XYZ file of N, CA and C in Angstrom:
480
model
N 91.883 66.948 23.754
C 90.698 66.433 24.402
C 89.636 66.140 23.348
N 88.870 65.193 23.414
C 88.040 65.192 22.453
C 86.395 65.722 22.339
N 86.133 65.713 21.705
C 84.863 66.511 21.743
C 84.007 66.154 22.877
N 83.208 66.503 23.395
C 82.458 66.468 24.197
C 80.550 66.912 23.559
N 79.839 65.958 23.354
C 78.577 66.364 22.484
C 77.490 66.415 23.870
N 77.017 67.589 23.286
C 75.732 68.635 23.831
C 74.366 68.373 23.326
N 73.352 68.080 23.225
C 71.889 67.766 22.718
C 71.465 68.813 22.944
N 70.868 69.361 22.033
C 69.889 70.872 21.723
C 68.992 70.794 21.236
N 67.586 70.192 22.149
C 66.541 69.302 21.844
C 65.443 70.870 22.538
N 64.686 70.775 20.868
C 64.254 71.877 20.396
C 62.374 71.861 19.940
N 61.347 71.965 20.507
C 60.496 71.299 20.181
C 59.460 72.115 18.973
N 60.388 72.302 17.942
C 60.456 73.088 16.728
C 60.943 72.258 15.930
N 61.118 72.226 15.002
C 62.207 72.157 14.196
C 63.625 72.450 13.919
N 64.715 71.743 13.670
C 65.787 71.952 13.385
C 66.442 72.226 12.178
N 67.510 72.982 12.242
C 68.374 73.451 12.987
C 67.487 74.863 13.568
N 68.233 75.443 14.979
C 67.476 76.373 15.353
C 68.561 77.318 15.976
N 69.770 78.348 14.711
C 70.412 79.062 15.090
C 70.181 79.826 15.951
N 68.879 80.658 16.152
C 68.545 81.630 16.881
C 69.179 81.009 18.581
N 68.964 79.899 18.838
C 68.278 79.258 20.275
C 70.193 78.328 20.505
N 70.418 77.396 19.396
C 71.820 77.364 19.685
C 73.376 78.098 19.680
N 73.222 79.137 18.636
C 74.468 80.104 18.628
C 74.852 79.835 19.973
N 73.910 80.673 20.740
C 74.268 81.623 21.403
C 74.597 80.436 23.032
N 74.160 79.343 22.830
C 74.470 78.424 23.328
C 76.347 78.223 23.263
N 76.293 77.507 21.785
C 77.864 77.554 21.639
C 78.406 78.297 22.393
N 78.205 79.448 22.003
C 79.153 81.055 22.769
C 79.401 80.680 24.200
N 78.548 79.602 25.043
C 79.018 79.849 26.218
C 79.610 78.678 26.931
N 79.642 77.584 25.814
C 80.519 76.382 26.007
C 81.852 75.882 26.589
N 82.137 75.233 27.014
C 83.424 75.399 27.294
C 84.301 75.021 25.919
N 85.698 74.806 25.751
C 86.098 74.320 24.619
C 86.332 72.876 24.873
N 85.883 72.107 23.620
C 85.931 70.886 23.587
C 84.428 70.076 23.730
N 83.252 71.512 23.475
C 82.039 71.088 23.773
C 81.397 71.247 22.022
N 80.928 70.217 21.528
C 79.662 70.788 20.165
C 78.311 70.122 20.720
N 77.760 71.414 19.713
C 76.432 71.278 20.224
C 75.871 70.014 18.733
N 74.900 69.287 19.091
C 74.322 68.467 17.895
C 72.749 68.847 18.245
N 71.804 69.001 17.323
C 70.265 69.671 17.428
C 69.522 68.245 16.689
N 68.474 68.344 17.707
C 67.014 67.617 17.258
C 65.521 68.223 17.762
N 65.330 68.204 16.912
C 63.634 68.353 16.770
C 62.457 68.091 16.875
N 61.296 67.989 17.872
C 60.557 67.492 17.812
C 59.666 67.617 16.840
N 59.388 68.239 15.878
C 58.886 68.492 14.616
C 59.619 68.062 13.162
N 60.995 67.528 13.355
C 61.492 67.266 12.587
C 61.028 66.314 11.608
N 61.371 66.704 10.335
C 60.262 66.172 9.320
C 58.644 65.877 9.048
N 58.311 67.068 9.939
C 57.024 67.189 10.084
C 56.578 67.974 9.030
N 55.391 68.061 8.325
C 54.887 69.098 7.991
C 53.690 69.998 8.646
N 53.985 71.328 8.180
C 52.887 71.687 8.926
C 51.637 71.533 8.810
N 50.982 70.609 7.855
C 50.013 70.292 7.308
C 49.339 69.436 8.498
N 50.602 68.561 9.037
C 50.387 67.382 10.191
C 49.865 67.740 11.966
N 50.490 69.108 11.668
C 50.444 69.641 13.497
C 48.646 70.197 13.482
N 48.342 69.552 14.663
C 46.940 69.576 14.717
C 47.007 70.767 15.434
N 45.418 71.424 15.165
C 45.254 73.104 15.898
C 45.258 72.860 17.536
N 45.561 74.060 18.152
C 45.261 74.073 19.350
C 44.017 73.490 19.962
N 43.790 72.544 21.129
C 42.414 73.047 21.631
C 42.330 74.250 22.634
N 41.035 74.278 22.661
C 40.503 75.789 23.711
C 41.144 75.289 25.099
N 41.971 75.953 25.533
C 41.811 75.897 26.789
C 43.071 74.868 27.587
N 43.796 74.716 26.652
C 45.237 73.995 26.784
C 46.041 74.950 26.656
N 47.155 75.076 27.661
C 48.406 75.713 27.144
C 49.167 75.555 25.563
N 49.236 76.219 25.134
C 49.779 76.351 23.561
C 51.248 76.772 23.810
N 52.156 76.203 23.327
C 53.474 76.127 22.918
C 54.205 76.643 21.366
N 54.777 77.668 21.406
C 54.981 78.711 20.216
C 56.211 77.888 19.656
N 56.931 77.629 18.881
C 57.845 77.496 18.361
C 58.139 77.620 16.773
N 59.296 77.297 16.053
C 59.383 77.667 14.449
C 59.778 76.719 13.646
N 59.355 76.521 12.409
C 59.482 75.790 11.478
C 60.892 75.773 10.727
N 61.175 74.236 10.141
C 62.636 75.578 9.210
C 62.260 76.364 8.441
N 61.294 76.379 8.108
C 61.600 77.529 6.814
C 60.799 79.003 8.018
N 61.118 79.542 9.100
C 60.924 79.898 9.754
C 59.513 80.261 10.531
N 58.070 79.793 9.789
C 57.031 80.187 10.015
C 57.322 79.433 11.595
N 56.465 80.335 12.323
C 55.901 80.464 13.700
C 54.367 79.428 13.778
N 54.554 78.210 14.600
C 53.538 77.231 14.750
C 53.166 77.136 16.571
N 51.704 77.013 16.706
C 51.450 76.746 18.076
C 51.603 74.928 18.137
N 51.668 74.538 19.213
C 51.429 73.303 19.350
C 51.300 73.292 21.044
N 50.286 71.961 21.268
C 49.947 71.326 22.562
C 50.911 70.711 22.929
N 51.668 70.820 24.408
C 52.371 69.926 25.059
C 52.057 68.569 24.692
N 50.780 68.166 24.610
C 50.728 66.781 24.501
C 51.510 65.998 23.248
N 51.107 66.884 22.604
C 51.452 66.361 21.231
C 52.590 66.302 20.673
N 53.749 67.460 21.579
C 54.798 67.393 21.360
C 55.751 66.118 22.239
N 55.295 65.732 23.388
C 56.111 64.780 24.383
C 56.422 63.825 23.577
N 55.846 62.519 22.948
C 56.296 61.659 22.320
C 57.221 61.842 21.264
N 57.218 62.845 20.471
C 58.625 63.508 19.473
C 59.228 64.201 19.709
N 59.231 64.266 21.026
C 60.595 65.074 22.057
C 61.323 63.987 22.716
N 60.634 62.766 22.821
C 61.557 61.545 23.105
C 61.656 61.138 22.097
N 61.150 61.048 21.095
C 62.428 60.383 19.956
C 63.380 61.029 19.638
N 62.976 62.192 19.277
C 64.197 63.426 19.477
C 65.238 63.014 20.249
N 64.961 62.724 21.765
C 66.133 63.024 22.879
C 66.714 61.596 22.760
N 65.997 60.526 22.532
C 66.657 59.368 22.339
C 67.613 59.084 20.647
N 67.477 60.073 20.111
C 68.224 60.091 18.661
C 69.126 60.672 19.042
N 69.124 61.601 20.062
C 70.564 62.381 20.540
C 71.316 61.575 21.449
N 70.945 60.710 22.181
C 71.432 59.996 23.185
C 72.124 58.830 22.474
N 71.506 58.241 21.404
C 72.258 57.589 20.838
C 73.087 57.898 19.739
N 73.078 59.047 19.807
C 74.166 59.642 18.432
C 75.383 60.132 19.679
N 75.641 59.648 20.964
C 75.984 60.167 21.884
C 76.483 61.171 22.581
N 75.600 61.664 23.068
C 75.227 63.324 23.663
C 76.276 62.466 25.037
N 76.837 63.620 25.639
C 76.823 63.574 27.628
C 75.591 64.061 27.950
N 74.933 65.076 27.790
C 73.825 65.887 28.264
C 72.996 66.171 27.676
N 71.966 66.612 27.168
C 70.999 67.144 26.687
C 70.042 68.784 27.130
N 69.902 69.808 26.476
C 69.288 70.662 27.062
C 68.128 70.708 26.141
N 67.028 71.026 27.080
C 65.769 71.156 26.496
C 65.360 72.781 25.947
N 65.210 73.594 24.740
C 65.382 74.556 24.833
C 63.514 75.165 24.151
N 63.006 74.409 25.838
C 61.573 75.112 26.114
C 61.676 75.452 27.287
N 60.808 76.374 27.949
C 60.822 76.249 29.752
C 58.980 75.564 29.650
N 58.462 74.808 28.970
C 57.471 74.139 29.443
C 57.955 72.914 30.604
N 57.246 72.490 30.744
C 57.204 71.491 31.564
C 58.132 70.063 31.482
N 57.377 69.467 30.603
C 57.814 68.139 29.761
C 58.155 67.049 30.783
N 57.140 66.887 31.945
C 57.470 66.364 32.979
C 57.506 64.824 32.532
N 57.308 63.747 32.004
C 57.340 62.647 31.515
C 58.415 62.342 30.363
N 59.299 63.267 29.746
C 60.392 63.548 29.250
C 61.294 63.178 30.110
N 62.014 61.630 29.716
C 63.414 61.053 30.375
C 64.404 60.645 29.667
N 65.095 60.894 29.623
C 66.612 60.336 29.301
C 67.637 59.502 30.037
N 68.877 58.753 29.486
C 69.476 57.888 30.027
C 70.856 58.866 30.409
N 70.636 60.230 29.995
C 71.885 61.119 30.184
C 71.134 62.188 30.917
N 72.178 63.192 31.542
C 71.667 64.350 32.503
C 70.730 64.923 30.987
N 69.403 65.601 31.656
C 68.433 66.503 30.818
C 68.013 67.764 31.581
N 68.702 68.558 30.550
C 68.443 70.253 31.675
C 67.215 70.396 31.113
N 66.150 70.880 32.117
C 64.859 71.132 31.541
C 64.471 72.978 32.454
N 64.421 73.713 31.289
C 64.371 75.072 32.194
C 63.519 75.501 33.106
N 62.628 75.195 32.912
C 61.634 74.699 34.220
C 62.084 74.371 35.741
N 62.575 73.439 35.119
C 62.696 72.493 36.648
C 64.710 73.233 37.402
N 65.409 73.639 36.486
C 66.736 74.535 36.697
C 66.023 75.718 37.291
N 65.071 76.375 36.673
C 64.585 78.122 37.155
C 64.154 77.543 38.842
N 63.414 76.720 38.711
C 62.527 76.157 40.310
C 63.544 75.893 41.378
N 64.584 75.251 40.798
C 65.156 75.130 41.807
C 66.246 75.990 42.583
N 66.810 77.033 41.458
C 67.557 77.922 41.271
C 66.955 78.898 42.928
N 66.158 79.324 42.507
C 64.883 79.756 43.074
C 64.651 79.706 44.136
N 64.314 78.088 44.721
C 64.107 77.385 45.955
C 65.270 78.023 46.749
N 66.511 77.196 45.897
C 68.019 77.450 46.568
C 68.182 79.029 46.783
N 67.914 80.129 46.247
C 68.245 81.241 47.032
C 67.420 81.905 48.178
N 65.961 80.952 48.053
C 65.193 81.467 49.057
C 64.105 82.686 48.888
N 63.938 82.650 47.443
C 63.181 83.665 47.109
C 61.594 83.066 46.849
N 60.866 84.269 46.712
C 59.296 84.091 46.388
C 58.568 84.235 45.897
N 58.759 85.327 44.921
C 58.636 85.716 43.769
C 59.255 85.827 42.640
N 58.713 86.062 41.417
C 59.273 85.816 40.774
C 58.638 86.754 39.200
N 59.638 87.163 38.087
C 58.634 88.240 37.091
C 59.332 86.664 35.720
N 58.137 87.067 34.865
C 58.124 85.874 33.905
C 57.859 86.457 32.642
N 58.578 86.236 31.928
C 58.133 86.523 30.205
C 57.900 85.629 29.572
N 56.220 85.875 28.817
C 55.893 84.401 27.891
C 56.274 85.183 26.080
N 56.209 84.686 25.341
C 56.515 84.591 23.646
C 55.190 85.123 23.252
N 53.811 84.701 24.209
C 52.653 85.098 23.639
C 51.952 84.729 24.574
N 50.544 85.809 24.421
C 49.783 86.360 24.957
C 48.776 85.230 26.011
N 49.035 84.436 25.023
C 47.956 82.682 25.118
C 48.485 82.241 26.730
N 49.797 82.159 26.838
C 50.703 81.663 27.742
C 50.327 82.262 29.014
N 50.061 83.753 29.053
C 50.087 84.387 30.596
C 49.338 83.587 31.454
N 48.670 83.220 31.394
C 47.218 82.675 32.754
C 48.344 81.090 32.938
N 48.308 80.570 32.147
C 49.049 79.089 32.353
C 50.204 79.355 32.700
N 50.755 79.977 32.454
C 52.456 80.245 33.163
C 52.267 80.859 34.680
N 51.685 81.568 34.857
C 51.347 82.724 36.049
C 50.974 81.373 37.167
N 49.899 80.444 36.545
C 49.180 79.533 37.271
C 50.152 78.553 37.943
N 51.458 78.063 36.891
C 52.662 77.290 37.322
C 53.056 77.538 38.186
N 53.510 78.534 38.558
C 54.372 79.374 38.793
C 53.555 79.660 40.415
N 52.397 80.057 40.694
C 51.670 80.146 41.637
C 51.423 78.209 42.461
N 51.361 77.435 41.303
C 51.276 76.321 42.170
C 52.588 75.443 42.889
N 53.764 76.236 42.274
C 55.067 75.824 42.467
C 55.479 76.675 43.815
N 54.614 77.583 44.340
C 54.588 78.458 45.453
C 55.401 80.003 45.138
N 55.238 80.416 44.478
C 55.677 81.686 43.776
C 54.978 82.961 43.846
N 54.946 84.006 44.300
C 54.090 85.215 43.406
C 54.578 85.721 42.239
N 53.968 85.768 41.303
C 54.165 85.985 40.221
C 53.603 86.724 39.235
N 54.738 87.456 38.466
C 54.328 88.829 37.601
C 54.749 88.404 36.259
N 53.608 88.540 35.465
C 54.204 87.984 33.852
C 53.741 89.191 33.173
N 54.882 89.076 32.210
C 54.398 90.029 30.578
C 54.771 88.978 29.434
N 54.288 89.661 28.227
C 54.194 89.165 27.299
C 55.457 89.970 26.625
N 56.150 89.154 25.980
C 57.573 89.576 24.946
C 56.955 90.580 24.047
N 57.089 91.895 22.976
C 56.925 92.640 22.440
C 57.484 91.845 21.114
N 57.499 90.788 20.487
C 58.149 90.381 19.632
C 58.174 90.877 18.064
């Protein structure tokens, strides 16, 4: 059978062992994973600071430093990203943020964890829900999602 290619669209930088290994591991056989980046070939010199009062998005550099970034700023190099994977030809693509990235489209299926957890969710009929953010910044904006998506909701922060 021949390979079957996976998109591991990462809004960090690539490669991002931590986040794909463990992906592989649960592949079927005949699946590789291929990684892109929305930061790719970025420097960090380029990623502009947070503003006050926007959700901030944690992710890592290659050389591993830890960078915030604004949704906004990441959407447009998350579609070039996903369209560099699509044409290096992916079947699928997984997005490996649970932000939003609601204006994020592709011409192939795009798992976006967000919108998989919501519906997951819907489909069993539940109403609550407990949430872990990466950082501290995240609780009020995640909690808030999560409440407008019709949820009660309990968040902590990862001990990282």
């Amino acid at each position: 059978m021949a390979n079957r290619l996976i998109g591991a669209l990462t809004i960090g930088q690539s490669p991002r062992p931590d986040l794909v290994d463990p992906l592989r591991r649960v592949l079927p056989d005949g699946c590789q994973v291929i990684e892109a980046g929305a930061l790719d070939g970025l420097s960090s010199a380029l990623i502009p600071p947070i503003n006050e009062g926007v959700y901030p998005l944690t992710t890592r550099l290659q050389d591993g430093s830890a960078v915030m970034v604004e949704e906004s700023f990441l959407l447009p190099r998350l579609q070039k990203a996903l369209k560099h994977l699509e044409t290096g030809g992916v079947v699928a693509s997984i997005l490996l943020c649970a932000g939003t990235f609601s204006g994020l489209q592709g011409t192939r299926p795009l798992f976006k964890p967000f919108a998989v957890g919501y519906n997951v969710l819907q489909a069993l009929g539940l109403k609550s829900v407990g949430l872990i953010t990466p950082i501290k910044e995240q609780e009020a904006p995640v909690r808030l999602r999560w409440q407008e998506a019709g949820f009660v909701t309990t968040v902590w922060t990862a001990d990282l």
